[in-house]
mmCIF file of C-alpha atoms in Angstrom:
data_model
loop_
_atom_site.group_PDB
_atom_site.id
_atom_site.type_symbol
_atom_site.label_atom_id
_atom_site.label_comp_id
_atom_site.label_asym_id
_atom_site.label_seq_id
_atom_site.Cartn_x
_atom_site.Cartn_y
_atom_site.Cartn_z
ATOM 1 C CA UNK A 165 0.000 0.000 0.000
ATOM 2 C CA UNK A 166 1.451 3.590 -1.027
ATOM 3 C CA UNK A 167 0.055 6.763 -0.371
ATOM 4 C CA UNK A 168 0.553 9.106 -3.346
ATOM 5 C CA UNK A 169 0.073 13.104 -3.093
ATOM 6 C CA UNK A 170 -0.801 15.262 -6.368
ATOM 7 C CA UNK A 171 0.050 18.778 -4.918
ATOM 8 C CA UNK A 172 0.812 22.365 -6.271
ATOM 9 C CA UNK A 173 0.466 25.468 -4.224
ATOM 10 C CA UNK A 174 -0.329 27.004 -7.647
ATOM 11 C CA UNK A 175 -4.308 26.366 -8.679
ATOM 12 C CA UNK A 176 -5.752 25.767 -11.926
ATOM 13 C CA UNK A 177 -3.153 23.242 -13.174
ATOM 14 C CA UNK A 178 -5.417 20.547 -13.794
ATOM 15 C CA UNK A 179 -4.513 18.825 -10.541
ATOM 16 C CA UNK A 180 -8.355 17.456 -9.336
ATOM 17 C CA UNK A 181 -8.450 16.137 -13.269
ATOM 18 C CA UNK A 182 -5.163 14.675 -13.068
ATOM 19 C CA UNK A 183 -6.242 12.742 -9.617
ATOM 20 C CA UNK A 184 -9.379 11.146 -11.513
ATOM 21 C CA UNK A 185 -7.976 10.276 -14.650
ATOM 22 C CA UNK A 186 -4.521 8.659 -12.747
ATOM 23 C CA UNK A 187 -7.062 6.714 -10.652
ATOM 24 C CA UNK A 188 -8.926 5.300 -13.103
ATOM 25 C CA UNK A 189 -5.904 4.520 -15.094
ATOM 26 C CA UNK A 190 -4.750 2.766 -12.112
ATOM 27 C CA UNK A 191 -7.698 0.555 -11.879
ATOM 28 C CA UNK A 192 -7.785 0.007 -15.908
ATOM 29 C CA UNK A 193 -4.417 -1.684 -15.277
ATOM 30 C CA UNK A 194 -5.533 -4.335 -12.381
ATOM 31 C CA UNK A 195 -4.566 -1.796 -9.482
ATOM 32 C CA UNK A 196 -7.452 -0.937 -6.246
ATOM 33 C CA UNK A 197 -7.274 2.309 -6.031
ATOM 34 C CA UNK A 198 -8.451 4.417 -2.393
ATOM 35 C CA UNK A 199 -8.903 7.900 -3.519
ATOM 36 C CA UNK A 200 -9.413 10.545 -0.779
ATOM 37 C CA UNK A 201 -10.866 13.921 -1.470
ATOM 38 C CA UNK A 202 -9.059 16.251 1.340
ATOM 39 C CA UNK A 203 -9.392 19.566 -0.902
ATOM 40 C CA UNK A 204 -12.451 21.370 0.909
ATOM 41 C CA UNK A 205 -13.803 22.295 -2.321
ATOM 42 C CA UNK A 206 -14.546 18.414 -3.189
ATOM 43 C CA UNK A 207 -13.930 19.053 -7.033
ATOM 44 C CA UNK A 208 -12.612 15.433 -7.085
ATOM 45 C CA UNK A 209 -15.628 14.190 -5.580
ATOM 46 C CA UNK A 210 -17.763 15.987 -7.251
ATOM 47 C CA UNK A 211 -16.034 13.717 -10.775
ATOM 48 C CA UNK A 212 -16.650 10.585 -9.913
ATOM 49 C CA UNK A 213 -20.180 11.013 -8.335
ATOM 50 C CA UNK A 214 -23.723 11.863 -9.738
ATOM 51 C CA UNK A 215 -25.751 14.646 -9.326
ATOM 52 C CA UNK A 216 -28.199 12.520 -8.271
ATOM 53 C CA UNK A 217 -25.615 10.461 -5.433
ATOM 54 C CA UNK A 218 -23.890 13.866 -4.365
ATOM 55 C CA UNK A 219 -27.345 14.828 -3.438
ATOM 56 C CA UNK A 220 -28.026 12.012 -0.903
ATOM 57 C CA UNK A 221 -25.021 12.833 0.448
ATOM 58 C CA UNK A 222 -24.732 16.318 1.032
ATOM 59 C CA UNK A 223 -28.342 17.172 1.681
ATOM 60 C CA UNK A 224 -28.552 15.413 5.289
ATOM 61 C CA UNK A 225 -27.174 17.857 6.959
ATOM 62 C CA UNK A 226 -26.864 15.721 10.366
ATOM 63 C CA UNK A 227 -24.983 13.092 8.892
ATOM 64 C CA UNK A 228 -22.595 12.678 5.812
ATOM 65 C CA UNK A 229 -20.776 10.218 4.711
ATOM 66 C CA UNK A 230 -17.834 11.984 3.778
ATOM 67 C CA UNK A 231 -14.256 12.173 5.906
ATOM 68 C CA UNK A 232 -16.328 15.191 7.984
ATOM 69 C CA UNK A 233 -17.786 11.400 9.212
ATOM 70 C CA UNK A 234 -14.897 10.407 10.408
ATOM 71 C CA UNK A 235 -13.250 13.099 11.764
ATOM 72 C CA UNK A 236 -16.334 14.594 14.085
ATOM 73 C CA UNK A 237 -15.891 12.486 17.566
ATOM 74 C CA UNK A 238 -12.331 14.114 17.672
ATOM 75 C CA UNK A 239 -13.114 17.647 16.029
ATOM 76 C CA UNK A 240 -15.828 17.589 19.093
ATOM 77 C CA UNK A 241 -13.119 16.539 21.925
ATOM 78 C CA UNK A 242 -15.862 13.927 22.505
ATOM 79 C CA UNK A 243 -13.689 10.673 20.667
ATOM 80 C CA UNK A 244 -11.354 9.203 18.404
ATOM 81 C CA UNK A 245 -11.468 8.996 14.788
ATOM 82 C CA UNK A 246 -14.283 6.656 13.626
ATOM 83 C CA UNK A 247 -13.471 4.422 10.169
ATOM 84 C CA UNK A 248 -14.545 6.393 6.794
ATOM 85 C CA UNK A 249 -17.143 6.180 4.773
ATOM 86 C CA UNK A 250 -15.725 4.124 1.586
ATOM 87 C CA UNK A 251 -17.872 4.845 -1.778
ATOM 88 C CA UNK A 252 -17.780 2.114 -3.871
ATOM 89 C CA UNK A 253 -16.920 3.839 -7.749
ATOM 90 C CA UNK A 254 -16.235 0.313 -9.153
ATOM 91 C CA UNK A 255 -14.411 -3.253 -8.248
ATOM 92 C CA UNK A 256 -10.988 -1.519 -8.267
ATOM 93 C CA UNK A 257 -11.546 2.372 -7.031
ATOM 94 C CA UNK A 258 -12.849 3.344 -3.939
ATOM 95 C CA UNK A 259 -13.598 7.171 -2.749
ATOM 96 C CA UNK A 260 -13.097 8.662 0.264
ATOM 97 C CA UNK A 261 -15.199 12.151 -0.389
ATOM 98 C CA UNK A 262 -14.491 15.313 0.618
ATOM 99 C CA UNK A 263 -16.673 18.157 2.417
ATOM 100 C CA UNK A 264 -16.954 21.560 2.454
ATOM 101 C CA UNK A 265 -17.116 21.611 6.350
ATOM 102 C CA UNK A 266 -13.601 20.099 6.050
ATOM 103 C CA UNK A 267 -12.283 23.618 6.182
ATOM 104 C CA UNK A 268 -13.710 23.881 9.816
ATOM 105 C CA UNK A 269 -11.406 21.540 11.172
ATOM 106 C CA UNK A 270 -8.342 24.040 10.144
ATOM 107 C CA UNK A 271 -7.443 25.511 13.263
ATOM 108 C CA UNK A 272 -7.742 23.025 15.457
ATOM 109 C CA UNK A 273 -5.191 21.178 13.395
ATOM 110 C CA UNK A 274 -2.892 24.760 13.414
ATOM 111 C CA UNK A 275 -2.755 24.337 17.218
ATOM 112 C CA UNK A 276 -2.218 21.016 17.338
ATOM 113 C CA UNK A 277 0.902 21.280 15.317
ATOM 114 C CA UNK A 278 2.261 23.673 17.867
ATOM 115 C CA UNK A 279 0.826 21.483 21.025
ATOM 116 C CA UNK A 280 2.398 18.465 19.908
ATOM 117 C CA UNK A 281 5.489 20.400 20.890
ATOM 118 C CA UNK A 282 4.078 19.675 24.289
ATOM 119 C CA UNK A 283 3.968 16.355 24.402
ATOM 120 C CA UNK A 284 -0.237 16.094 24.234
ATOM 121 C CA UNK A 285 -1.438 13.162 23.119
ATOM 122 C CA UNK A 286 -4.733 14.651 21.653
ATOM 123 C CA UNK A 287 -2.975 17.109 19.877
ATOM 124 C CA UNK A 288 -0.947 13.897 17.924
ATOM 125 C CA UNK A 289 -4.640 11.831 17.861
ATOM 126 C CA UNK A 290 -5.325 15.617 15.978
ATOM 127 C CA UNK A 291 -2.811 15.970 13.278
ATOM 128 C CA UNK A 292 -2.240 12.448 12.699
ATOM 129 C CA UNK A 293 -5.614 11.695 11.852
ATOM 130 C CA UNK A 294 -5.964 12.163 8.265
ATOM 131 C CA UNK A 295 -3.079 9.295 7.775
ATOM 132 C CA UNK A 296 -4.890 7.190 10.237
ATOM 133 C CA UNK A 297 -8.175 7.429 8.607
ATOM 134 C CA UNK A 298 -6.656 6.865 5.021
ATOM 135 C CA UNK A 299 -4.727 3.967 6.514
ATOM 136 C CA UNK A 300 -7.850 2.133 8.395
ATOM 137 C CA UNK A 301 -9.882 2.809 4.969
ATOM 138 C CA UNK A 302 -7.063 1.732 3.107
ATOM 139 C CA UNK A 303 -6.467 -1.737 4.373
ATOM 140 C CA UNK A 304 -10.652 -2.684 4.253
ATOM 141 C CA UNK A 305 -10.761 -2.171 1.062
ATOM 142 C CA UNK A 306 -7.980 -3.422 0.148
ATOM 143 C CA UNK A 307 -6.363 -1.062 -1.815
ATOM 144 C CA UNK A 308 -2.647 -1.041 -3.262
ATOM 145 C CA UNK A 309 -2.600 2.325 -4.196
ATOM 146 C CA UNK A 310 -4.195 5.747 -1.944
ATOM 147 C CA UNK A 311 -4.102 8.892 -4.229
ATOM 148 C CA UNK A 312 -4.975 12.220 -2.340
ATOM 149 C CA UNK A 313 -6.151 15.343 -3.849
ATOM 150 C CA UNK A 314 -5.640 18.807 -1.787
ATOM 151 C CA UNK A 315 -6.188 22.317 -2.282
ATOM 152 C CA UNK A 316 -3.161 24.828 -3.580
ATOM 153 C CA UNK A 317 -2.592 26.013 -0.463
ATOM 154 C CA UNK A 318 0.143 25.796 2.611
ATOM 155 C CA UNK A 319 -2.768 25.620 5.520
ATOM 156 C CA UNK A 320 -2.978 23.243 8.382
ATOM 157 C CA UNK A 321 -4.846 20.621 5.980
ATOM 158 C CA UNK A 322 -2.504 20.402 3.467
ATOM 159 C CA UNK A 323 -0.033 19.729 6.101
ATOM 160 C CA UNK A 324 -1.521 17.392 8.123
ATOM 161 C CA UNK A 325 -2.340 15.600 4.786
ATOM 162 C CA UNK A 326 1.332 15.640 3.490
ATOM 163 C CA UNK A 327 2.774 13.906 6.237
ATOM 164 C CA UNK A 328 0.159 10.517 5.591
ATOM 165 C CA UNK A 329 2.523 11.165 1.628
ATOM 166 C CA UNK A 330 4.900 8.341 0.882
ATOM 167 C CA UNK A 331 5.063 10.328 -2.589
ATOM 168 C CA UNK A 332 4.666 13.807 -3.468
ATOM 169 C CA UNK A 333 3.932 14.465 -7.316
ATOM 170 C CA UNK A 334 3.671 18.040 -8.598
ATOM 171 C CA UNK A 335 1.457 18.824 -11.451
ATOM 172 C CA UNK A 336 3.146 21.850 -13.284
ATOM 173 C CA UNK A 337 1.647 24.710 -15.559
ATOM 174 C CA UNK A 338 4.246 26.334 -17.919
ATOM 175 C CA UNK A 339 3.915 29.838 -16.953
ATOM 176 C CA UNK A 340 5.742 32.682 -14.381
ATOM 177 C CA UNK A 341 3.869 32.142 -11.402
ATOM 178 C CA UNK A 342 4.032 28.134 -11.366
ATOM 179 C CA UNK A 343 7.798 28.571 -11.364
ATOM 180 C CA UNK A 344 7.648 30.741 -8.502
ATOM 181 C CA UNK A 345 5.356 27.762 -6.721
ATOM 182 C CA UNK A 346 7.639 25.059 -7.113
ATOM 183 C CA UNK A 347 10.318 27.099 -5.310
ATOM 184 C CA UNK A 348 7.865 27.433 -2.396
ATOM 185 C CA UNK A 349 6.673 23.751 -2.645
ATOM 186 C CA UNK A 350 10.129 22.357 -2.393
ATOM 187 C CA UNK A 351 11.096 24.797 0.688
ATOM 188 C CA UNK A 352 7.732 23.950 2.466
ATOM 189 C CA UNK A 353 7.994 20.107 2.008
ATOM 190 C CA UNK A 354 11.394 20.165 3.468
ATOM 191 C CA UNK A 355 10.402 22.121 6.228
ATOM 192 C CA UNK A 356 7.057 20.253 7.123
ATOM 193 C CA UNK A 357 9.208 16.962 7.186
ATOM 194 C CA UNK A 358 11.783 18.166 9.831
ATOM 195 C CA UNK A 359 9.579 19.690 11.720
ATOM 196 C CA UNK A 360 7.236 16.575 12.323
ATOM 197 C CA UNK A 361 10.294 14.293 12.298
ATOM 198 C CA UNK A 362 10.864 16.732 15.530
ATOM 199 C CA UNK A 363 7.663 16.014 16.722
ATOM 200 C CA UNK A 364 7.292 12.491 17.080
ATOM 201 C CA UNK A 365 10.002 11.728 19.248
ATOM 202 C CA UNK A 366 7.636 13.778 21.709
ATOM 203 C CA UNK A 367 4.870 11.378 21.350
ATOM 204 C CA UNK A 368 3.744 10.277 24.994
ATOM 205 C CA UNK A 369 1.392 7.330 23.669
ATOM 206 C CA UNK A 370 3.592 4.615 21.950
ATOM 207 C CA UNK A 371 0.445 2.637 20.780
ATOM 208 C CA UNK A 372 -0.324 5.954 18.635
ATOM 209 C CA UNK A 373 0.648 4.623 15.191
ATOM 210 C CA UNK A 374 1.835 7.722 13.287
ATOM 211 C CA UNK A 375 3.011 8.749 9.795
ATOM 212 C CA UNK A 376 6.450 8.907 9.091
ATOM 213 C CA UNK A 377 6.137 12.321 7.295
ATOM 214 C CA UNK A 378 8.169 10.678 4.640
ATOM 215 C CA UNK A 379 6.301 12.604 1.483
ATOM 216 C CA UNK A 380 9.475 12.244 -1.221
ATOM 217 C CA UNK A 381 9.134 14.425 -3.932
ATOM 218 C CA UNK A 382 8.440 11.611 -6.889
ATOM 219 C CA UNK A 383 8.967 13.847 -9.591
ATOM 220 C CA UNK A 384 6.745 16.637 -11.754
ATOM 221 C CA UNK A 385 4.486 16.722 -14.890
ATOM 222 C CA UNK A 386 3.656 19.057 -17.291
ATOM 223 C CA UNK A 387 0.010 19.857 -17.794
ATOM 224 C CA UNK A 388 -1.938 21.216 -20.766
ATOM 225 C CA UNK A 389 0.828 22.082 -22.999
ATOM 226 C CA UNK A 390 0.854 22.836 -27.028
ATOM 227 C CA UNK A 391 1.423 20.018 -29.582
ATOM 228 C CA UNK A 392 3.273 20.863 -32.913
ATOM 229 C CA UNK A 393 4.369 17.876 -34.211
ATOM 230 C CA UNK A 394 3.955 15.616 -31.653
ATOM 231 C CA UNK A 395 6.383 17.865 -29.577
ATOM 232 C CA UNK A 396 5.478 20.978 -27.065
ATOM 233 C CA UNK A 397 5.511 23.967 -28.935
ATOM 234 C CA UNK A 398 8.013 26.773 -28.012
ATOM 235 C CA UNK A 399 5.760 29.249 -26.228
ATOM 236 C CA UNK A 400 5.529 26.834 -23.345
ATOM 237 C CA UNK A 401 8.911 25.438 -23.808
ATOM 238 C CA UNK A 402 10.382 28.900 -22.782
ATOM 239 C CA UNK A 403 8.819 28.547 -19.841
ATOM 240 C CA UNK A 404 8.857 24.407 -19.250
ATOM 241 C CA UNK A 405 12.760 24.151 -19.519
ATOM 242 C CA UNK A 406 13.329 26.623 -16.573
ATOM 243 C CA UNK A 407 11.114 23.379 -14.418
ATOM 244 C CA UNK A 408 14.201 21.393 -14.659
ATOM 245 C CA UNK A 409 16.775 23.544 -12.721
ATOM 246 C CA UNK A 410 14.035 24.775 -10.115
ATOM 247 C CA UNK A 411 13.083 21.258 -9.506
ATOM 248 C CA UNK A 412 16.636 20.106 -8.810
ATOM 249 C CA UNK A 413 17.537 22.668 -6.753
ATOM 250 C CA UNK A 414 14.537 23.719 -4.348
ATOM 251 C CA UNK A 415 12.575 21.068 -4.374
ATOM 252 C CA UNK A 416 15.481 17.933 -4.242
ATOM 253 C CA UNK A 417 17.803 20.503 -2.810
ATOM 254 C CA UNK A 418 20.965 19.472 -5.174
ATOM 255 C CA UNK A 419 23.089 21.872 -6.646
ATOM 256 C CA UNK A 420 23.494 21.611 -10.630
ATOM 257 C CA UNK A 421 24.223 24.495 -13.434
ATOM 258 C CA UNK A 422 23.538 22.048 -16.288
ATOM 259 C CA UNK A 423 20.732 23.523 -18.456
ATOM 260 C CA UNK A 424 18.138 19.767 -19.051
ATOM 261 C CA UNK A 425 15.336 20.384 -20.969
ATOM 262 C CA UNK A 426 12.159 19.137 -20.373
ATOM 263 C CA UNK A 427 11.693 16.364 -22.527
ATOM 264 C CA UNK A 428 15.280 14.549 -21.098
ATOM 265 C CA UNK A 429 14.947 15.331 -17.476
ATOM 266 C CA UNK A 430 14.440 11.925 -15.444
ATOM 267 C CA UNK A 431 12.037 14.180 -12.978
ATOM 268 C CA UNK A 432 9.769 14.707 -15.285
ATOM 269 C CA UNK A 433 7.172 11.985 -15.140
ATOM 270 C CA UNK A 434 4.966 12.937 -18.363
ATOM 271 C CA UNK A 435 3.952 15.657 -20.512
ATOM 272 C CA UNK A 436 0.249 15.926 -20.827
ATOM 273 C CA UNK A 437 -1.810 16.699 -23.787
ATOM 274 C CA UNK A 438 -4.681 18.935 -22.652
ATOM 275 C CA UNK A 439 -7.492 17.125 -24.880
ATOM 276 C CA UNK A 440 -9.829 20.071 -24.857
ATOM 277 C CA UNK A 441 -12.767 18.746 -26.459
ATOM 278 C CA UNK A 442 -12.763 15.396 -24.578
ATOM 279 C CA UNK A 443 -13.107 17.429 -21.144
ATOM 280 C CA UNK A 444 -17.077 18.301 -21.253
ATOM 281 C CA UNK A 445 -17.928 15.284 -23.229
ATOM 282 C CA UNK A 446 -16.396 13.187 -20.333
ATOM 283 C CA UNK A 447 -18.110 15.035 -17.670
ATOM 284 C CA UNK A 448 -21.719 14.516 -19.343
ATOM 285 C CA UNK A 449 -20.921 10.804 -19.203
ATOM 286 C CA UNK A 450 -18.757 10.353 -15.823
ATOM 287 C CA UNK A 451 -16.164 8.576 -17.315
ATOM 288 C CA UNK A 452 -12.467 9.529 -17.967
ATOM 289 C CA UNK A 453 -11.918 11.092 -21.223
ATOM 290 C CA UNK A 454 -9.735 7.443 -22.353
ATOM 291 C CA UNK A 455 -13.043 5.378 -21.892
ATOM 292 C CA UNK A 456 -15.304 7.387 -23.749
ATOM 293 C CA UNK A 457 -17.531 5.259 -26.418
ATOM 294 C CA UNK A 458 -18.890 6.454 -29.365
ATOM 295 C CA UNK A 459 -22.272 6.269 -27.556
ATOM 296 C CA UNK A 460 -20.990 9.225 -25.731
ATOM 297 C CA UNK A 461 -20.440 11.290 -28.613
ATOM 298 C CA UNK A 462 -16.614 9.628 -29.078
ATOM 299 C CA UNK A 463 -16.642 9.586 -33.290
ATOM 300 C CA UNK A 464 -14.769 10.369 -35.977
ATOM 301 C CA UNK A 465 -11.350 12.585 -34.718
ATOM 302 C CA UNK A 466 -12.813 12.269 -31.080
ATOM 303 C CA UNK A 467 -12.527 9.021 -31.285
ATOM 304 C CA UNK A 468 -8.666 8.768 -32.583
ATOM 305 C CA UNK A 469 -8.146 11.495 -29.786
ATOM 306 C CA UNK A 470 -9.621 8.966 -27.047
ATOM 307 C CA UNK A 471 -6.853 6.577 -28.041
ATOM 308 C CA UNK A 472 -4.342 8.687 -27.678
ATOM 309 C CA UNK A 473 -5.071 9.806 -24.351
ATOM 310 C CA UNK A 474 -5.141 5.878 -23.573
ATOM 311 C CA UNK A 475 -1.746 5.325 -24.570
ATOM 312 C CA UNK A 476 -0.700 9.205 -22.688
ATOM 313 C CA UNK A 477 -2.442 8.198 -19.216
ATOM 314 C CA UNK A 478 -1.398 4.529 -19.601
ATOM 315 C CA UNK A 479 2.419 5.309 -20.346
ATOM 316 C CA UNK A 480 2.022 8.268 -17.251
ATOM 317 C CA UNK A 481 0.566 5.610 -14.879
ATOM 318 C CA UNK A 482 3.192 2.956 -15.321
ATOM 319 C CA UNK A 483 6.120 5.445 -14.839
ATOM 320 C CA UNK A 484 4.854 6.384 -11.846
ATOM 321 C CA UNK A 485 4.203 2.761 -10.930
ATOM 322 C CA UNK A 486 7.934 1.772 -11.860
ATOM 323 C CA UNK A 487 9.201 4.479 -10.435
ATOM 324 C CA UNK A 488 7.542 3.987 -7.364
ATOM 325 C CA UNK A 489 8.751 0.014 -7.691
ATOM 326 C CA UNK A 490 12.286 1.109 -8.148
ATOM 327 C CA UNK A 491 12.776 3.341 -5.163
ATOM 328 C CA UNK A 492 11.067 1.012 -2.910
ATOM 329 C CA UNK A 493 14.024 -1.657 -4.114
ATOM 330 C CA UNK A 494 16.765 0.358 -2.488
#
């Protein structure tokens, strides 16, 4: 079982898209798949339910089964976590979903951070609770694989998420202001993992399993850019072949002055086709834009554009499944 983070603190890079179409992709190939919805705006749970099942869910406003569920008892001071709420999407992908409430639970996980300090025991139960959820969740439905999707943000959630990570990937847009992201990503990460590598050695209840904060930066991909020739065009070139260096250097903290491009850098997991006019034609039929049928509106250039994304997501999955396979061979 690995626990795999898609995070950016940079939105609209196709991240919550990314999560559901890597999921799928991992099922598609014989892999179950736990996904967990910890962004507060529940974009990725909003994917891979209906209108119709998102309603039964969010309308009781007593009880939901989402990972609000399972993190009440302890948000009230009244209990421990309680096991999550795991919607069944198909044989091989699970769903833990998110709430909107989730964004409640913010501070009390800002103060725990600092109270661990002290040696409390509910302030560990606090922040360690997302990575004890996923991992209860995780092992009863036997998956192989968690995937998490967060929001672009440094906040307490995103932190107490990051240290349930084994793997941290980083989807990447090819513009100014991503660039400047990844610097903060890679100081952030580093920080977040010292710091709760200081905290657990203050841990007064050894029966508390907690995460290891490992969250290793897996690599980065490159989302939405131009095609010429089967190759990224040069508007977003200018911008994707600066990723290399700043990747290297802030977020895997070695030193290098050789100028890699894009397409030859080993950290760069995949470069991803946007598929434009797939996206609303696989939203209308809940489906990743690689499965759609022609009964879904999939014909004629659609349809040769389905395939390709196929062979994109499929190559993009098993890297990350290799690479994944080599590391943990070390």
């Amino acid at each position: 079982m690995k626990t795999i983070a898609f995070f950016n603190n940079k939105g609209g890079v196709g991240k919550t898209t990314l999560v559901y179409h890597f999921t799928y992709m991992l099922a598609e190939l014989g892999h179950r798949c736990l996904a967990v919805d910890l962004d507060p705006q529940a974009n990725l749970t909003s994917m891979f339910l209906t209108d119709e099942r998102l309603e039964d869910i969010y309308d009781n406003e007593n009880s939901r089964p989402t990972i609000l569920e399972a993190i009440k008892p302890l948000n009230k001071g009244i209990s421990d976590i309680l096991p999550a709420h795991v919607e069944r999407i198909n044989d091989n992908i699970g769903l833990i979903a998110g709430d909107l409430e989730l964004s409640l639970f913010e501070d009390k996980l800002s103060s725990s951070w600092e109270n661990c300090l002290n040696r409390d025991e509910a302030a560990f139960r606090i922040v360690s609770s997302f990575s004890r959820i996923i991992s209860e969740a995780s092992k009863r439905f036997n998956a192989d694989y968690n995937i998490i999707d967060i929001g672009p943000n440094f906040g307490a959630i995103n932190r107490a998420t990051l240290i349930a990570a084994d793997y941290v990937i980083v989807p990447m847009s090819t513009d100014l202001f991503a660039l400047q992201g990844l610097k903060n990503l890679g100081n952030r990460l580093e920080n977040w993992h010292s710091e709760w590598e200081y905290r657990v050695n203050r841990n007064p209840e050894p029966s508390l399993i907690l995460p290891d904060g490992k969250m290793a930066p897996l690599g980065y991909i490159v989302m939405q850019h131009g095609i010429k020739e089967s190759r990224p065009v040069i508007s977003y070139l200018n911008w994707a072949n600066r990723i290399p260096k700043i990747f290297r250097q802030y977020v895997l903290k070695e030193s290098t002055t050789n100028s890699i491009t894009v397409e030859h850098d080993d950290n760069c997991i995949a470069l991803l086709k946007h598929y434009h006019s797939l996206i609303p034609m696989a939203m209308e039929a809940r489906k990743p834009i690689f499965l759609l049928k022609p009964s879904d509106g999939a014909i004629g250039a659609h349809l040769g554009a389905v395939r390709s994304s196929y062979a994109d997501f499929k190559q993009f999955t098993q890297r990350v499944i290799n690479d994944i396979s080599i590391r943990e061979s070390k």
